[in-house]
Amino acid sequence: MKLLKISDFYKELNFLIEDGLVSSGFYKVSSDHYVRLKSSHEINVIFIQRNTNGSCVCVSFGVHYDFLPKLGSLDYPDNKIELSECEIKIRLHPENLQSDYWWDVKEESIAEIAFIINSKKEIIFSSYDMKGEIADIFPKDFEDSMPDIFSSITKVRACLILARLNEEMGRNERASDFAQLGLKYAGMAVGPKKMLKEIIKRMENTSTFIQGK
């Protein structure tokens, strides 16, 4: 079957996914980009990226948190945050494999992509909710290997996310432990190192304040 015009492809795909995404709280930024800002701090991004000549697309989910600056920026996110600005990125694959998968811009790809987005979005995004799987991770879980949900990022970024997440949840000791662990992995990463040290200082100040009450 021949390739579709990319504009027609997006139009047909959006016909199958837009209503469901909007009813689930997503904001349509454009035909290839949806964002959901949750009141519990999580930010979910869906991006259907085309290649340079518009002959195929890949589908990625992005996860960020509203208390973290956008990746590579000092600015905090809004409802137009892009996939590249998210801390965590997950590439979708029809068989759950971690690979660089692309769909041809053909009629038969549309239903498959729509099904994958609609069926996987809540399963995947819920793992990163502050009350989900991510909240049950401890520093000891990094001893042998990275937790699976952080497979797309470095250890220092994972520790930074977990330090800030636990700080936001009031779990100061675990936040400090993750920040200390992150410093061990930071190497020459100046930005993350600075933020991790700031977290440790805040936790020390909080501890001193509580002890002095």
PDB file of C-alpha atoms in Angstrom:
ATOM      1  CA  MET A   1       0.000   0.000   0.000  1.00  0.00           C
ATOM      2  CA  LYS A   2       1.354   3.434  -0.908  1.00  0.00           C
ATOM      3  CA  LEU A   3       2.387   6.069   1.583  1.00  0.00           C
ATOM      4  CA  LEU A   4      -0.130   8.677   2.700  1.00  0.00           C
ATOM      5  CA  LYS A   5       0.485  12.387   2.788  1.00  0.00           C
ATOM      6  CA  ILE A   6       1.746  13.097   6.289  1.00  0.00           C
ATOM      7  CA  SER A   7      -1.038  15.634   6.866  1.00  0.00           C
ATOM      8  CA  ASP A   8      -3.682  13.033   5.948  1.00  0.00           C
ATOM      9  CA  PHE A   9      -1.963  10.470   8.149  1.00  0.00           C
ATOM     10  CA  TYR A  10      -2.085  12.759  11.183  1.00  0.00           C
ATOM     11  CA  LYS A  11      -5.682  13.693  10.440  1.00  0.00           C
ATOM     12  CA  GLU A  12      -6.835  10.058  10.389  1.00  0.00           C
ATOM     13  CA  LEU A  13      -4.773   9.168  13.463  1.00  0.00           C
ATOM     14  CA  ASN A  14      -6.140  12.102  15.434  1.00  0.00           C
ATOM     15  CA  PHE A  15      -9.659  11.036  14.531  1.00  0.00           C
ATOM     16  CA  LEU A  16      -8.992   7.817  16.458  1.00  0.00           C
ATOM     17  CA  ILE A  17      -7.106   9.224  19.457  1.00  0.00           C
ATOM     18  CA  GLU A  18      -8.081  12.854  20.066  1.00  0.00           C
ATOM     19  CA  ASP A  19     -11.414  12.420  21.845  1.00  0.00           C
ATOM     20  CA  GLY A  20     -10.050   9.753  24.168  1.00  0.00           C
ATOM     21  CA  LEU A  21      -6.960  11.752  25.020  1.00  0.00           C
ATOM     22  CA  VAL A  22      -8.866  14.961  25.637  1.00  0.00           C
ATOM     23  CA  SER A  23     -11.371  13.156  27.859  1.00  0.00           C
ATOM     24  CA  SER A  24      -8.378  11.774  29.807  1.00  0.00           C
ATOM     25  CA  GLY A  25      -7.118  15.282  30.503  1.00  0.00           C
ATOM     26  CA  PHE A  26      -4.698  15.800  27.625  1.00  0.00           C
ATOM     27  CA  TYR A  27      -4.381  19.141  25.847  1.00  0.00           C
ATOM     28  CA  LYS A  28      -3.833  18.999  22.088  1.00  0.00           C
ATOM     29  CA  VAL A  29      -0.849  21.208  21.309  1.00  0.00           C
ATOM     30  CA  SER A  30      -0.735  20.119  17.661  1.00  0.00           C
ATOM     31  CA  SER A  31      -1.616  17.126  15.513  1.00  0.00           C
ATOM     32  CA  ASP A  32       1.501  15.285  16.718  1.00  0.00           C
ATOM     33  CA  HIS A  33       1.753  16.564  20.304  1.00  0.00           C
ATOM     34  CA  TYR A  34      -0.451  16.122  23.400  1.00  0.00           C
ATOM     35  CA  VAL A  35       0.254  17.221  26.984  1.00  0.00           C
ATOM     36  CA  ARG A  36      -1.458  16.413  30.294  1.00  0.00           C
ATOM     37  CA  LEU A  37      -0.767  18.433  33.458  1.00  0.00           C
ATOM     38  CA  LYS A  38      -1.937  16.489  36.494  1.00  0.00           C
ATOM     39  CA  SER A  39      -2.820  18.131  39.804  1.00  0.00           C
ATOM     40  CA  SER A  40      -0.513  15.628  41.528  1.00  0.00           C
ATOM     41  CA  HIS A  41       2.556  17.220  39.809  1.00  0.00           C
ATOM     42  CA  GLU A  42       3.047  14.695  36.989  1.00  0.00           C
ATOM     43  CA  ILE A  43       3.247  15.879  33.384  1.00  0.00           C
ATOM     44  CA  ASN A  44       2.576  13.408  30.570  1.00  0.00           C
ATOM     45  CA  VAL A  45       3.534  14.036  26.947  1.00  0.00           C
ATOM     46  CA  ILE A  46       2.632  12.081  23.808  1.00  0.00           C
ATOM     47  CA  PHE A  47       4.600  12.876  20.665  1.00  0.00           C
ATOM     48  CA  ILE A  48       4.135  11.294  17.242  1.00  0.00           C
ATOM     49  CA  GLN A  49       7.348  12.244  15.477  1.00  0.00           C
ATOM     50  CA  ARG A  50       7.817  12.042  11.734  1.00  0.00           C
ATOM     51  CA  ASN A  51      11.165  11.522  10.054  1.00  0.00           C
ATOM     52  CA  THR A  52      12.724  14.158   7.828  1.00  0.00           C
ATOM     53  CA  ASN A  53      10.914  13.172   4.627  1.00  0.00           C
ATOM     54  CA  GLY A  54       7.593  12.287   6.264  1.00  0.00           C
ATOM     55  CA  SER A  55       7.659   8.627   5.225  1.00  0.00           C
ATOM     56  CA  CYS A  56       7.466   7.131   8.736  1.00  0.00           C
ATOM     57  CA  VAL A  57       6.730   8.052  12.337  1.00  0.00           C
ATOM     58  CA  CYS A  58       7.722   6.943  15.816  1.00  0.00           C
ATOM     59  CA  VAL A  59       5.685   7.363  18.994  1.00  0.00           C
ATOM     60  CA  SER A  60       7.148   8.445  22.310  1.00  0.00           C
ATOM     61  CA  PHE A  61       5.782   9.159  25.782  1.00  0.00           C
ATOM     62  CA  GLY A  62       7.428  11.787  27.950  1.00  0.00           C
ATOM     63  CA  VAL A  63       7.254  12.162  31.726  1.00  0.00           C
ATOM     64  CA  HIS A  64       8.153  15.252  33.706  1.00  0.00           C
ATOM     65  CA  TYR A  65       7.197  16.880  37.016  1.00  0.00           C
ATOM     66  CA  ASP A  66       6.047  20.447  37.531  1.00  0.00           C
ATOM     67  CA  PHE A  67       8.578  21.039  40.336  1.00  0.00           C
ATOM     68  CA  LEU A  68      11.516  20.311  37.978  1.00  0.00           C
ATOM     69  CA  PRO A  69      12.815  22.799  35.393  1.00  0.00           C
ATOM     70  CA  LYS A  70      12.526  21.657  31.815  1.00  0.00           C
ATOM     71  CA  LEU A  71      15.485  19.581  30.690  1.00  0.00           C
ATOM     72  CA  GLY A  72      18.259  21.885  29.509  1.00  0.00           C
ATOM     73  CA  SER A  73      16.524  24.986  30.859  1.00  0.00           C
ATOM     74  CA  LEU A  74      15.932  26.993  34.019  1.00  0.00           C
ATOM     75  CA  ASP A  75      12.281  27.491  33.063  1.00  0.00           C
ATOM     76  CA  TYR A  76       9.497  25.447  34.582  1.00  0.00           C
ATOM     77  CA  PRO A  77       7.090  23.546  32.301  1.00  0.00           C
ATOM     78  CA  ASP A  78       3.715  24.633  30.979  1.00  0.00           C
ATOM     79  CA  ASN A  79       1.084  22.868  28.895  1.00  0.00           C
ATOM     80  CA  LYS A  80       3.243  23.076  25.771  1.00  0.00           C
ATOM     81  CA  ILE A  81       6.276  21.243  27.136  1.00  0.00           C
ATOM     82  CA  GLU A  82       7.990  19.281  24.384  1.00  0.00           C
ATOM     83  CA  LEU A  83       9.203  15.700  24.508  1.00  0.00           C
ATOM     84  CA  SER A  84      12.836  16.846  24.344  1.00  0.00           C
ATOM     85  CA  GLU A  85      12.288  18.875  27.529  1.00  0.00           C
ATOM     86  CA  CYS A  86      11.020  15.899  29.560  1.00  0.00           C
ATOM     87  CA  GLU A  87      13.272  14.089  32.019  1.00  0.00           C
ATOM     88  CA  ILE A  88      11.987  10.650  30.991  1.00  0.00           C
ATOM     89  CA  LYS A  89      11.263   9.479  27.449  1.00  0.00           C
ATOM     90  CA  ILE A  90       9.770   6.126  26.477  1.00  0.00           C
ATOM     91  CA  ARG A  91       9.743   4.955  22.848  1.00  0.00           C
ATOM     92  CA  LEU A  92       6.758   2.747  22.041  1.00  0.00           C
ATOM     93  CA  HIS A  93       7.091  -0.541  20.209  1.00  0.00           C
ATOM     94  CA  PRO A  94       4.275  -2.867  19.075  1.00  0.00           C
ATOM     95  CA  GLU A  95       5.916  -5.824  20.823  1.00  0.00           C
ATOM     96  CA  ASN A  96       7.168  -4.041  23.971  1.00  0.00           C
ATOM     97  CA  LEU A  97      10.779  -4.179  22.844  1.00  0.00           C
ATOM     98  CA  GLN A  98      13.224  -1.389  23.599  1.00  0.00           C
ATOM     99  CA  SER A  99      14.274  -0.431  20.111  1.00  0.00           C
ATOM    100  CA  ASP A 100      14.112   2.419  17.644  1.00  0.00           C
ATOM    101  CA  TYR A 101      10.803   1.459  16.011  1.00  0.00           C
ATOM    102  CA  TRP A 102       9.227   3.409  13.149  1.00  0.00           C
ATOM    103  CA  TRP A 103       5.865   2.903  11.433  1.00  0.00           C
ATOM    104  CA  ASP A 104       5.439   3.568   7.716  1.00  0.00           C
ATOM    105  CA  VAL A 105       3.027   6.387   6.966  1.00  0.00           C
ATOM    106  CA  LYS A 106       0.430   3.983   5.576  1.00  0.00           C
ATOM    107  CA  GLU A 107      -3.235   3.324   6.222  1.00  0.00           C
ATOM    108  CA  GLU A 108      -2.565   0.057   8.070  1.00  0.00           C
ATOM    109  CA  SER A 109      -0.254   1.780  10.574  1.00  0.00           C
ATOM    110  CA  ILE A 110      -2.920   4.155  11.847  1.00  0.00           C
ATOM    111  CA  ALA A 111      -5.096   1.678  13.760  1.00  0.00           C
ATOM    112  CA  GLU A 112      -2.057  -0.020  15.291  1.00  0.00           C
ATOM    113  CA  ILE A 113      -0.590   3.256  16.549  1.00  0.00           C
ATOM    114  CA  ALA A 114      -3.960   4.382  17.904  1.00  0.00           C
ATOM    115  CA  PHE A 115      -4.422   1.080  19.722  1.00  0.00           C
ATOM    116  CA  ILE A 116      -0.950   1.232  21.281  1.00  0.00           C
ATOM    117  CA  ILE A 117      -1.401   4.816  22.463  1.00  0.00           C
ATOM    118  CA  ASN A 118      -4.886   4.204  23.856  1.00  0.00           C
ATOM    119  CA  SER A 119      -4.075   0.896  25.523  1.00  0.00           C
ATOM    120  CA  LYS A 120      -0.659   1.735  26.980  1.00  0.00           C
ATOM    121  CA  LYS A 121      -0.867   5.351  28.041  1.00  0.00           C
ATOM    122  CA  GLU A 122      -2.313   4.844  31.527  1.00  0.00           C
ATOM    123  CA  ILE A 123      -0.288   1.695  32.219  1.00  0.00           C
ATOM    124  CA  ILE A 124       2.989   3.408  31.407  1.00  0.00           C
ATOM    125  CA  PHE A 125       2.262   6.860  32.815  1.00  0.00           C
ATOM    126  CA  SER A 126       0.890   5.496  36.108  1.00  0.00           C
ATOM    127  CA  SER A 127       4.285   3.898  36.823  1.00  0.00           C
ATOM    128  CA  TYR A 128       5.707   7.405  37.119  1.00  0.00           C
ATOM    129  CA  ASP A 129       2.934   8.822  39.306  1.00  0.00           C
ATOM    130  CA  MET A 130       4.165  10.054  42.663  1.00  0.00           C
ATOM    131  CA  LYS A 131       2.049   7.347  44.280  1.00  0.00           C
ATOM    132  CA  GLY A 132       3.016   4.730  41.704  1.00  0.00           C
ATOM    133  CA  GLU A 133       5.942   2.398  41.161  1.00  0.00           C
ATOM    134  CA  ILE A 134       8.460   5.235  41.194  1.00  0.00           C
ATOM    135  CA  ALA A 135       7.572   6.103  44.798  1.00  0.00           C
ATOM    136  CA  ASP A 136       8.652   2.665  46.024  1.00  0.00           C
ATOM    137  CA  ILE A 137      12.237   2.900  44.773  1.00  0.00           C
ATOM    138  CA  PHE A 138      15.063   3.087  47.325  1.00  0.00           C
ATOM    139  CA  PRO A 139      18.771   3.920  46.868  1.00  0.00           C
ATOM    140  CA  LYS A 140      19.642   0.239  47.403  1.00  0.00           C
ATOM    141  CA  ASP A 141      17.735  -0.546  44.201  1.00  0.00           C
ATOM    142  CA  PHE A 142      20.627   1.041  42.265  1.00  0.00           C
ATOM    143  CA  GLU A 143      23.260  -1.305  43.705  1.00  0.00           C
ATOM    144  CA  ASP A 144      23.193  -3.890  40.913  1.00  0.00           C
ATOM    145  CA  SER A 145      21.472  -2.120  38.045  1.00  0.00           C
ATOM    146  CA  MET A 146      19.082   0.673  37.150  1.00  0.00           C
ATOM    147  CA  PRO A 147      15.380   0.194  37.928  1.00  0.00           C
ATOM    148  CA  ASP A 148      13.639  -0.642  34.646  1.00  0.00           C
ATOM    149  CA  ILE A 149      11.517   2.499  34.582  1.00  0.00           C
ATOM    150  CA  PHE A 150      14.707   4.569  34.306  1.00  0.00           C
ATOM    151  CA  SER A 151      16.213   2.572  31.450  1.00  0.00           C
ATOM    152  CA  SER A 152      16.187   5.613  29.138  1.00  0.00           C
ATOM    153  CA  ILE A 153      18.175   7.986  31.380  1.00  0.00           C
ATOM    154  CA  THR A 154      21.447   8.157  33.305  1.00  0.00           C
ATOM    155  CA  LYS A 155      21.822   7.221  36.957  1.00  0.00           C
ATOM    156  CA  VAL A 156      22.533  10.792  37.978  1.00  0.00           C
ATOM    157  CA  ARG A 157      19.316  12.045  36.334  1.00  0.00           C
ATOM    158  CA  ALA A 158      17.353   9.222  37.964  1.00  0.00           C
ATOM    159  CA  CYS A 159      18.775  10.093  41.386  1.00  0.00           C
ATOM    160  CA  LEU A 160      17.988  13.767  40.853  1.00  0.00           C
ATOM    161  CA  ILE A 161      14.382  12.982  39.957  1.00  0.00           C
ATOM    162  CA  LEU A 162      13.985  10.678  42.949  1.00  0.00           C
ATOM    163  CA  ALA A 163      15.636  13.152  45.317  1.00  0.00           C
ATOM    164  CA  ARG A 164      13.274  15.950  44.266  1.00  0.00           C
ATOM    165  CA  LEU A 165      10.267  13.626  44.214  1.00  0.00           C
ATOM    166  CA  ASN A 166      10.937  12.427  47.746  1.00  0.00           C
ATOM    167  CA  GLU A 167      11.610  15.979  48.897  1.00  0.00           C
ATOM    168  CA  GLU A 168       8.243  17.011  47.475  1.00  0.00           C
ATOM    169  CA  MET A 169       6.611  14.119  49.342  1.00  0.00           C
ATOM    170  CA  GLY A 170       8.227  15.157  52.630  1.00  0.00           C
ATOM    171  CA  ARG A 171      10.513  12.111  52.797  1.00  0.00           C
ATOM    172  CA  ASN A 172      13.586  14.153  53.571  1.00  0.00           C
ATOM    173  CA  GLU A 173      15.934  11.365  54.607  1.00  0.00           C
ATOM    174  CA  ARG A 174      15.335   9.406  51.414  1.00  0.00           C
ATOM    175  CA  ALA A 175      15.636  12.616  49.380  1.00  0.00           C
ATOM    176  CA  SER A 176      19.032  13.290  50.934  1.00  0.00           C
ATOM    177  CA  ASP A 177      20.126   9.681  50.365  1.00  0.00           C
ATOM    178  CA  PHE A 178      19.253   9.903  46.665  1.00  0.00           C
ATOM    179  CA  ALA A 179      21.026  13.246  46.354  1.00  0.00           C
ATOM    180  CA  GLN A 180      24.159  11.788  47.956  1.00  0.00           C
ATOM    181  CA  LEU A 181      23.977   8.790  45.635  1.00  0.00           C
ATOM    182  CA  GLY A 182      23.512  11.076  42.641  1.00  0.00           C
ATOM    183  CA  LEU A 183      26.707  12.940  43.496  1.00  0.00           C
ATOM    184  CA  LYS A 184      28.606   9.645  43.246  1.00  0.00           C
ATOM    185  CA  TYR A 185      27.358   9.232  39.677  1.00  0.00           C
ATOM    186  CA  ALA A 186      27.533  12.905  38.659  1.00  0.00           C
ATOM    187  CA  GLY A 187      31.060  12.951  37.216  1.00  0.00           C
ATOM    188  CA  MET A 188      31.408  16.163  35.185  1.00  0.00           C
ATOM    189  CA  ALA A 189      27.646  16.838  35.033  1.00  0.00           C
ATOM    190  CA  VAL A 190      27.790  20.368  36.439  1.00  0.00           C
ATOM    191  CA  GLY A 191      24.064  21.161  36.344  1.00  0.00           C
ATOM    192  CA  PRO A 192      22.816  18.009  38.089  1.00  0.00           C
ATOM    193  CA  LYS A 193      25.665  18.199  40.619  1.00  0.00           C
ATOM    194  CA  LYS A 194      24.647  21.741  41.567  1.00  0.00           C
ATOM    195  CA  MET A 195      20.983  20.760  41.994  1.00  0.00           C
ATOM    196  CA  LEU A 196      21.876  17.674  44.057  1.00  0.00           C
ATOM    197  CA  LYS A 197      24.029  19.734  46.400  1.00  0.00           C
ATOM    198  CA  GLU A 198      21.181  22.223  46.799  1.00  0.00           C
ATOM    199  CA  ILE A 199      18.838  19.390  47.786  1.00  0.00           C
ATOM    200  CA  ILE A 200      21.295  18.108  50.398  1.00  0.00           C
ATOM    201  CA  LYS A 201      21.642  21.606  51.843  1.00  0.00           C
ATOM    202  CA  ARG A 202      17.871  22.039  52.034  1.00  0.00           C
ATOM    203  CA  MET A 203      17.500  18.684  53.769  1.00  0.00           C
ATOM    204  CA  GLU A 204      20.223  19.608  56.282  1.00  0.00           C
ATOM    205  CA  ASN A 205      18.555  22.949  56.975  1.00  0.00           C
ATOM    206  CA  THR A 206      15.183  21.246  57.405  1.00  0.00           C
ATOM    207  CA  SER A 207      16.685  18.710  59.818  1.00  0.00           C
ATOM    208  CA  THR A 208      18.365  21.466  61.842  1.00  0.00           C
ATOM    209  CA  PHE A 209      15.107  23.415  62.002  1.00  0.00           C
ATOM    210  CA  ILE A 210      13.139  20.386  63.235  1.00  0.00           C
ATOM    211  CA  GLN A 211      15.759  19.536  65.874  1.00  0.00           C
ATOM    212  CA  GLY A 212      15.770  23.105  67.116  1.00  0.00           C
ATOM    213  CA  LYS A 213      12.021  23.271  67.638  1.00  0.00           C
TER     214      LYS A 213
END
